[in-house]
């Protein structure tokens, strides 16, 4: 995935780096959401919740043209986002575990 970091429309603070943001998109458990608000849909923006390699939860608002990703805004997870992300991981792992056990039973 290629990122467009040309003149980012937000300031990076000392707790979040470009590397952290990019790694959050590589997270195999990252949650990508398409907003249901017409305000975001018109400009085709999406949300990403993912973890960086050092365990930092990153929330990003982005847009993509299919070839590159333009980050519009990024910050660390809020407590509710961390809870949502962890719940999605638990659901995915439980589904894999159930699929594995059903495969073994055959």
mmCIF file with all atom_site columns, C-alpha atoms in Angstrom:
data_model
loop_
_atom_site.group_PDB
_atom_site.id
_atom_site.type_symbol
_atom_site.label_atom_id
_atom_site.label_alt_id
_atom_site.label_comp_id
_atom_site.label_asym_id
_atom_site.label_entity_id
_atom_site.label_seq_id
_atom_site.pdbx_PDB_ins_code
_atom_site.Cartn_x
_atom_site.Cartn_y
_atom_site.Cartn_z
_atom_site.occupancy
_atom_site.B_iso_or_equiv
_atom_site.pdbx_formal_charge
_atom_site.auth_seq_id
_atom_site.auth_comp_id
_atom_site.auth_asym_id
_atom_site.auth_atom_id
_atom_site.pdbx_PDB_model_num
ATOM 1   C CA . UNK A 1 1   ? 0.000   0.000   0.000  1.00 0.00 ? 1   UNK A CA 1
ATOM 2   C CA . UNK A 1 2   ? 1.384   3.377   -0.990 1.00 0.00 ? 2   UNK A CA 1
ATOM 3   C CA . UNK A 1 3   ? 0.770   6.444   1.167  1.00 0.00 ? 3   UNK A CA 1
ATOM 4   C CA . UNK A 1 4   ? 0.571   10.054  0.018  1.00 0.00 ? 4   UNK A CA 1
ATOM 5   C CA . UNK A 1 5   ? 2.329   12.140  2.676  1.00 0.00 ? 5   UNK A CA 1
ATOM 6   C CA . UNK A 1 6   ? 2.595   15.265  0.541  1.00 0.00 ? 6   UNK A CA 1
ATOM 7   C CA . UNK A 1 7   ? 1.520   18.168  2.787  1.00 0.00 ? 7   UNK A CA 1
ATOM 8   C CA . UNK A 1 8   ? -0.505  16.190  5.340  1.00 0.00 ? 8   UNK A CA 1
ATOM 9   C CA . UNK A 1 9   ? -3.607  18.156  6.407  1.00 0.00 ? 9   UNK A CA 1
ATOM 10  C CA . UNK A 1 10  ? -2.891  17.584  10.103 1.00 0.00 ? 10  UNK A CA 1
ATOM 11  C CA . UNK A 1 11  ? 0.045   17.946  12.485 1.00 0.00 ? 11  UNK A CA 1
ATOM 12  C CA . UNK A 1 12  ? 1.742   14.852  13.807 1.00 0.00 ? 12  UNK A CA 1
ATOM 13  C CA . UNK A 1 13  ? 2.355   15.013  17.515 1.00 0.00 ? 13  UNK A CA 1
ATOM 14  C CA . UNK A 1 14  ? 5.249   13.393  19.337 1.00 0.00 ? 14  UNK A CA 1
ATOM 15  C CA . UNK A 1 15  ? 3.183   10.343  20.356 1.00 0.00 ? 15  UNK A CA 1
ATOM 16  C CA . UNK A 1 16  ? 2.283   9.294   16.793 1.00 0.00 ? 16  UNK A CA 1
ATOM 17  C CA . UNK A 1 17  ? 4.610   8.922   13.812 1.00 0.00 ? 17  UNK A CA 1
ATOM 18  C CA . UNK A 1 18  ? 4.083   8.310   10.100 1.00 0.00 ? 18  UNK A CA 1
ATOM 19  C CA . UNK A 1 19  ? 5.507   4.821   10.654 1.00 0.00 ? 19  UNK A CA 1
ATOM 20  C CA . UNK A 1 20  ? 2.881   4.090   13.362 1.00 0.00 ? 20  UNK A CA 1
ATOM 21  C CA . UNK A 1 21  ? 0.085   5.188   11.035 1.00 0.00 ? 21  UNK A CA 1
ATOM 22  C CA . UNK A 1 22  ? 1.340   3.109   8.116  1.00 0.00 ? 22  UNK A CA 1
ATOM 23  C CA . UNK A 1 23  ? 1.820   0.046   10.339 1.00 0.00 ? 23  UNK A CA 1
ATOM 24  C CA . UNK A 1 24  ? -1.763  0.363   11.596 1.00 0.00 ? 24  UNK A CA 1
ATOM 25  C CA . UNK A 1 25  ? -2.943  -0.273  8.021  1.00 0.00 ? 25  UNK A CA 1
ATOM 26  C CA . UNK A 1 26  ? -0.791  -3.430  7.862  1.00 0.00 ? 26  UNK A CA 1
ATOM 27  C CA . UNK A 1 27  ? -2.405  -4.845  11.014 1.00 0.00 ? 27  UNK A CA 1
ATOM 28  C CA . UNK A 1 28  ? -4.111  -8.120  9.980  1.00 0.00 ? 28  UNK A CA 1
ATOM 29  C CA . UNK A 1 29  ? -6.908  -7.349  12.464 1.00 0.00 ? 29  UNK A CA 1
ATOM 30  C CA . UNK A 1 30  ? -7.380  -3.726  11.356 1.00 0.00 ? 30  UNK A CA 1
ATOM 31  C CA . UNK A 1 31  ? -11.005 -2.665  11.179 1.00 0.00 ? 31  UNK A CA 1
ATOM 32  C CA . UNK A 1 32  ? -11.927 -0.578  8.145  1.00 0.00 ? 32  UNK A CA 1
ATOM 33  C CA . UNK A 1 33  ? -15.262 1.161   8.166  1.00 0.00 ? 33  UNK A CA 1
ATOM 34  C CA . UNK A 1 34  ? -17.194 2.989   5.488  1.00 0.00 ? 34  UNK A CA 1
ATOM 35  C CA . UNK A 1 35  ? -19.155 5.771   7.159  1.00 0.00 ? 35  UNK A CA 1
ATOM 36  C CA . UNK A 1 36  ? -22.908 5.815   6.745  1.00 0.00 ? 36  UNK A CA 1
ATOM 37  C CA . UNK A 1 37  ? -23.029 9.599   6.924  1.00 0.00 ? 37  UNK A CA 1
ATOM 38  C CA . UNK A 1 38  ? -23.647 11.305  3.595  1.00 0.00 ? 38  UNK A CA 1
ATOM 39  C CA . UNK A 1 39  ? -21.185 13.980  4.701  1.00 0.00 ? 39  UNK A CA 1
ATOM 40  C CA . UNK A 1 40  ? -18.307 11.488  4.443  1.00 0.00 ? 40  UNK A CA 1
ATOM 41  C CA . UNK A 1 41  ? -19.697 9.359   1.611  1.00 0.00 ? 41  UNK A CA 1
ATOM 42  C CA . UNK A 1 42  ? -19.707 12.257  -0.850 1.00 0.00 ? 42  UNK A CA 1
ATOM 43  C CA . UNK A 1 43  ? -15.936 12.577  -0.543 1.00 0.00 ? 43  UNK A CA 1
ATOM 44  C CA . UNK A 1 44  ? -15.440 8.799   -0.148 1.00 0.00 ? 44  UNK A CA 1
ATOM 45  C CA . UNK A 1 45  ? -13.673 8.837   3.181  1.00 0.00 ? 45  UNK A CA 1
ATOM 46  C CA . UNK A 1 46  ? -13.179 5.789   5.365  1.00 0.00 ? 46  UNK A CA 1
ATOM 47  C CA . UNK A 1 47  ? -11.982 4.957   8.861  1.00 0.00 ? 47  UNK A CA 1
ATOM 48  C CA . UNK A 1 48  ? -9.212  2.572   9.908  1.00 0.00 ? 48  UNK A CA 1
ATOM 49  C CA . UNK A 1 49  ? -8.637  1.240   13.412 1.00 0.00 ? 49  UNK A CA 1
ATOM 50  C CA . UNK A 1 50  ? -5.403  -0.708  13.678 1.00 0.00 ? 50  UNK A CA 1
ATOM 51  C CA . UNK A 1 51  ? -2.389  -1.346  15.843 1.00 0.00 ? 51  UNK A CA 1
ATOM 52  C CA . UNK A 1 52  ? 1.169   -0.312  15.054 1.00 0.00 ? 52  UNK A CA 1
ATOM 53  C CA . UNK A 1 53  ? 3.996   -2.819  15.508 1.00 0.00 ? 53  UNK A CA 1
ATOM 54  C CA . UNK A 1 54  ? 4.779   -1.336  18.936 1.00 0.00 ? 54  UNK A CA 1
ATOM 55  C CA . UNK A 1 55  ? 1.183   -1.822  20.127 1.00 0.00 ? 55  UNK A CA 1
ATOM 56  C CA . UNK A 1 56  ? -0.152  1.699   19.679 1.00 0.00 ? 56  UNK A CA 1
ATOM 57  C CA . UNK A 1 57  ? -3.810  1.839   18.637 1.00 0.00 ? 57  UNK A CA 1
ATOM 58  C CA . UNK A 1 58  ? -4.262  4.267   15.754 1.00 0.00 ? 58  UNK A CA 1
ATOM 59  C CA . UNK A 1 59  ? -7.551  5.729   14.493 1.00 0.00 ? 59  UNK A CA 1
ATOM 60  C CA . UNK A 1 60  ? -7.270  7.173   10.974 1.00 0.00 ? 60  UNK A CA 1
ATOM 61  C CA . UNK A 1 61  ? -9.612  8.961   8.626  1.00 0.00 ? 61  UNK A CA 1
ATOM 62  C CA . UNK A 1 62  ? -8.461  8.454   5.045  1.00 0.00 ? 62  UNK A CA 1
ATOM 63  C CA . UNK A 1 63  ? -9.383  8.396   1.400  1.00 0.00 ? 63  UNK A CA 1
ATOM 64  C CA . UNK A 1 64  ? -8.000  6.214   -1.350 1.00 0.00 ? 64  UNK A CA 1
ATOM 65  C CA . UNK A 1 65  ? -8.085  6.025   -5.104 1.00 0.00 ? 65  UNK A CA 1
ATOM 66  C CA . UNK A 1 66  ? -7.241  2.313   -5.074 1.00 0.00 ? 66  UNK A CA 1
ATOM 67  C CA . UNK A 1 67  ? -3.530  2.952   -5.617 1.00 0.00 ? 67  UNK A CA 1
ATOM 68  C CA . UNK A 1 68  ? -2.565  5.262   -2.790 1.00 0.00 ? 68  UNK A CA 1
ATOM 69  C CA . UNK A 1 69  ? -3.917  6.223   0.611  1.00 0.00 ? 69  UNK A CA 1
ATOM 70  C CA . UNK A 1 70  ? -4.184  9.830   1.754  1.00 0.00 ? 70  UNK A CA 1
ATOM 71  C CA . UNK A 1 71  ? -4.435  10.200  5.526  1.00 0.00 ? 71  UNK A CA 1
ATOM 72  C CA . UNK A 1 72  ? -6.717  13.095  6.413  1.00 0.00 ? 72  UNK A CA 1
ATOM 73  C CA . UNK A 1 73  ? -6.473  12.737  10.179 1.00 0.00 ? 73  UNK A CA 1
ATOM 74  C CA . UNK A 1 74  ? -4.893  10.309  12.642 1.00 0.00 ? 74  UNK A CA 1
ATOM 75  C CA . UNK A 1 75  ? -4.706  9.985   16.417 1.00 0.00 ? 75  UNK A CA 1
ATOM 76  C CA . UNK A 1 76  ? -4.304  7.392   19.149 1.00 0.00 ? 76  UNK A CA 1
ATOM 77  C CA . UNK A 1 77  ? -7.300  5.211   20.076 1.00 0.00 ? 77  UNK A CA 1
ATOM 78  C CA . UNK A 1 78  ? -9.866  6.525   22.505 1.00 0.00 ? 78  UNK A CA 1
ATOM 79  C CA . UNK A 1 79  ? -10.889 3.941   25.179 1.00 0.00 ? 79  UNK A CA 1
ATOM 80  C CA . UNK A 1 80  ? -14.127 3.117   23.308 1.00 0.00 ? 80  UNK A CA 1
ATOM 81  C CA . UNK A 1 81  ? -12.210 2.468   20.080 1.00 0.00 ? 81  UNK A CA 1
ATOM 82  C CA . UNK A 1 82  ? -9.770  0.168   21.863 1.00 0.00 ? 82  UNK A CA 1
ATOM 83  C CA . UNK A 1 83  ? -12.729 -1.767  23.291 1.00 0.00 ? 83  UNK A CA 1
ATOM 84  C CA . UNK A 1 84  ? -14.383 -2.004  19.827 1.00 0.00 ? 84  UNK A CA 1
ATOM 85  C CA . UNK A 1 85  ? -11.108 -3.119  18.195 1.00 0.00 ? 85  UNK A CA 1
ATOM 86  C CA . UNK A 1 86  ? -10.496 -5.771  20.860 1.00 0.00 ? 86  UNK A CA 1
ATOM 87  C CA . UNK A 1 87  ? -14.081 -7.044  20.544 1.00 0.00 ? 87  UNK A CA 1
ATOM 88  C CA . UNK A 1 88  ? -13.624 -7.435  16.768 1.00 0.00 ? 88  UNK A CA 1
ATOM 89  C CA . UNK A 1 89  ? -10.388 -9.393  17.309 1.00 0.00 ? 89  UNK A CA 1
ATOM 90  C CA . UNK A 1 90  ? -12.091 -11.679 19.817 1.00 0.00 ? 90  UNK A CA 1
ATOM 91  C CA . UNK A 1 91  ? -14.970 -12.303 17.388 1.00 0.00 ? 91  UNK A CA 1
ATOM 92  C CA . UNK A 1 92  ? -12.567 -13.099 14.538 1.00 0.00 ? 92  UNK A CA 1
ATOM 93  C CA . UNK A 1 93  ? -10.528 -15.473 16.693 1.00 0.00 ? 93  UNK A CA 1
ATOM 94  C CA . UNK A 1 94  ? -13.650 -17.216 18.007 1.00 0.00 ? 94  UNK A CA 1
ATOM 95  C CA . UNK A 1 95  ? -14.923 -17.689 14.443 1.00 0.00 ? 95  UNK A CA 1
ATOM 96  C CA . UNK A 1 96  ? -11.572 -19.176 13.386 1.00 0.00 ? 96  UNK A CA 1
ATOM 97  C CA . UNK A 1 97  ? -11.567 -21.478 16.394 1.00 0.00 ? 97  UNK A CA 1
ATOM 98  C CA . UNK A 1 98  ? -15.113 -22.677 15.650 1.00 0.00 ? 98  UNK A CA 1
ATOM 99  C CA . UNK A 1 99  ? -14.232 -23.251 11.969 1.00 0.00 ? 99  UNK A CA 1
ATOM 100 C CA . UNK A 1 100 ? -11.143 -25.228 12.994 1.00 0.00 ? 100 UNK A CA 1
ATOM 101 C CA . UNK A 1 101 ? -13.136 -27.431 15.372 1.00 0.00 ? 101 UNK A CA 1
ATOM 102 C CA . UNK A 1 102 ? -15.823 -28.062 12.758 1.00 0.00 ? 102 UNK A CA 1
ATOM 103 C CA . UNK A 1 103 ? -13.146 -28.998 10.228 1.00 0.00 ? 103 UNK A CA 1
ATOM 104 C CA . UNK A 1 104 ? -11.594 -31.460 12.728 1.00 0.00 ? 104 UNK A CA 1
ATOM 105 C CA . UNK A 1 105 ? -14.976 -33.076 13.413 1.00 0.00 ? 105 UNK A CA 1
ATOM 106 C CA . UNK A 1 106 ? -15.440 -34.031 9.744  1.00 0.00 ? 106 UNK A CA 1
#
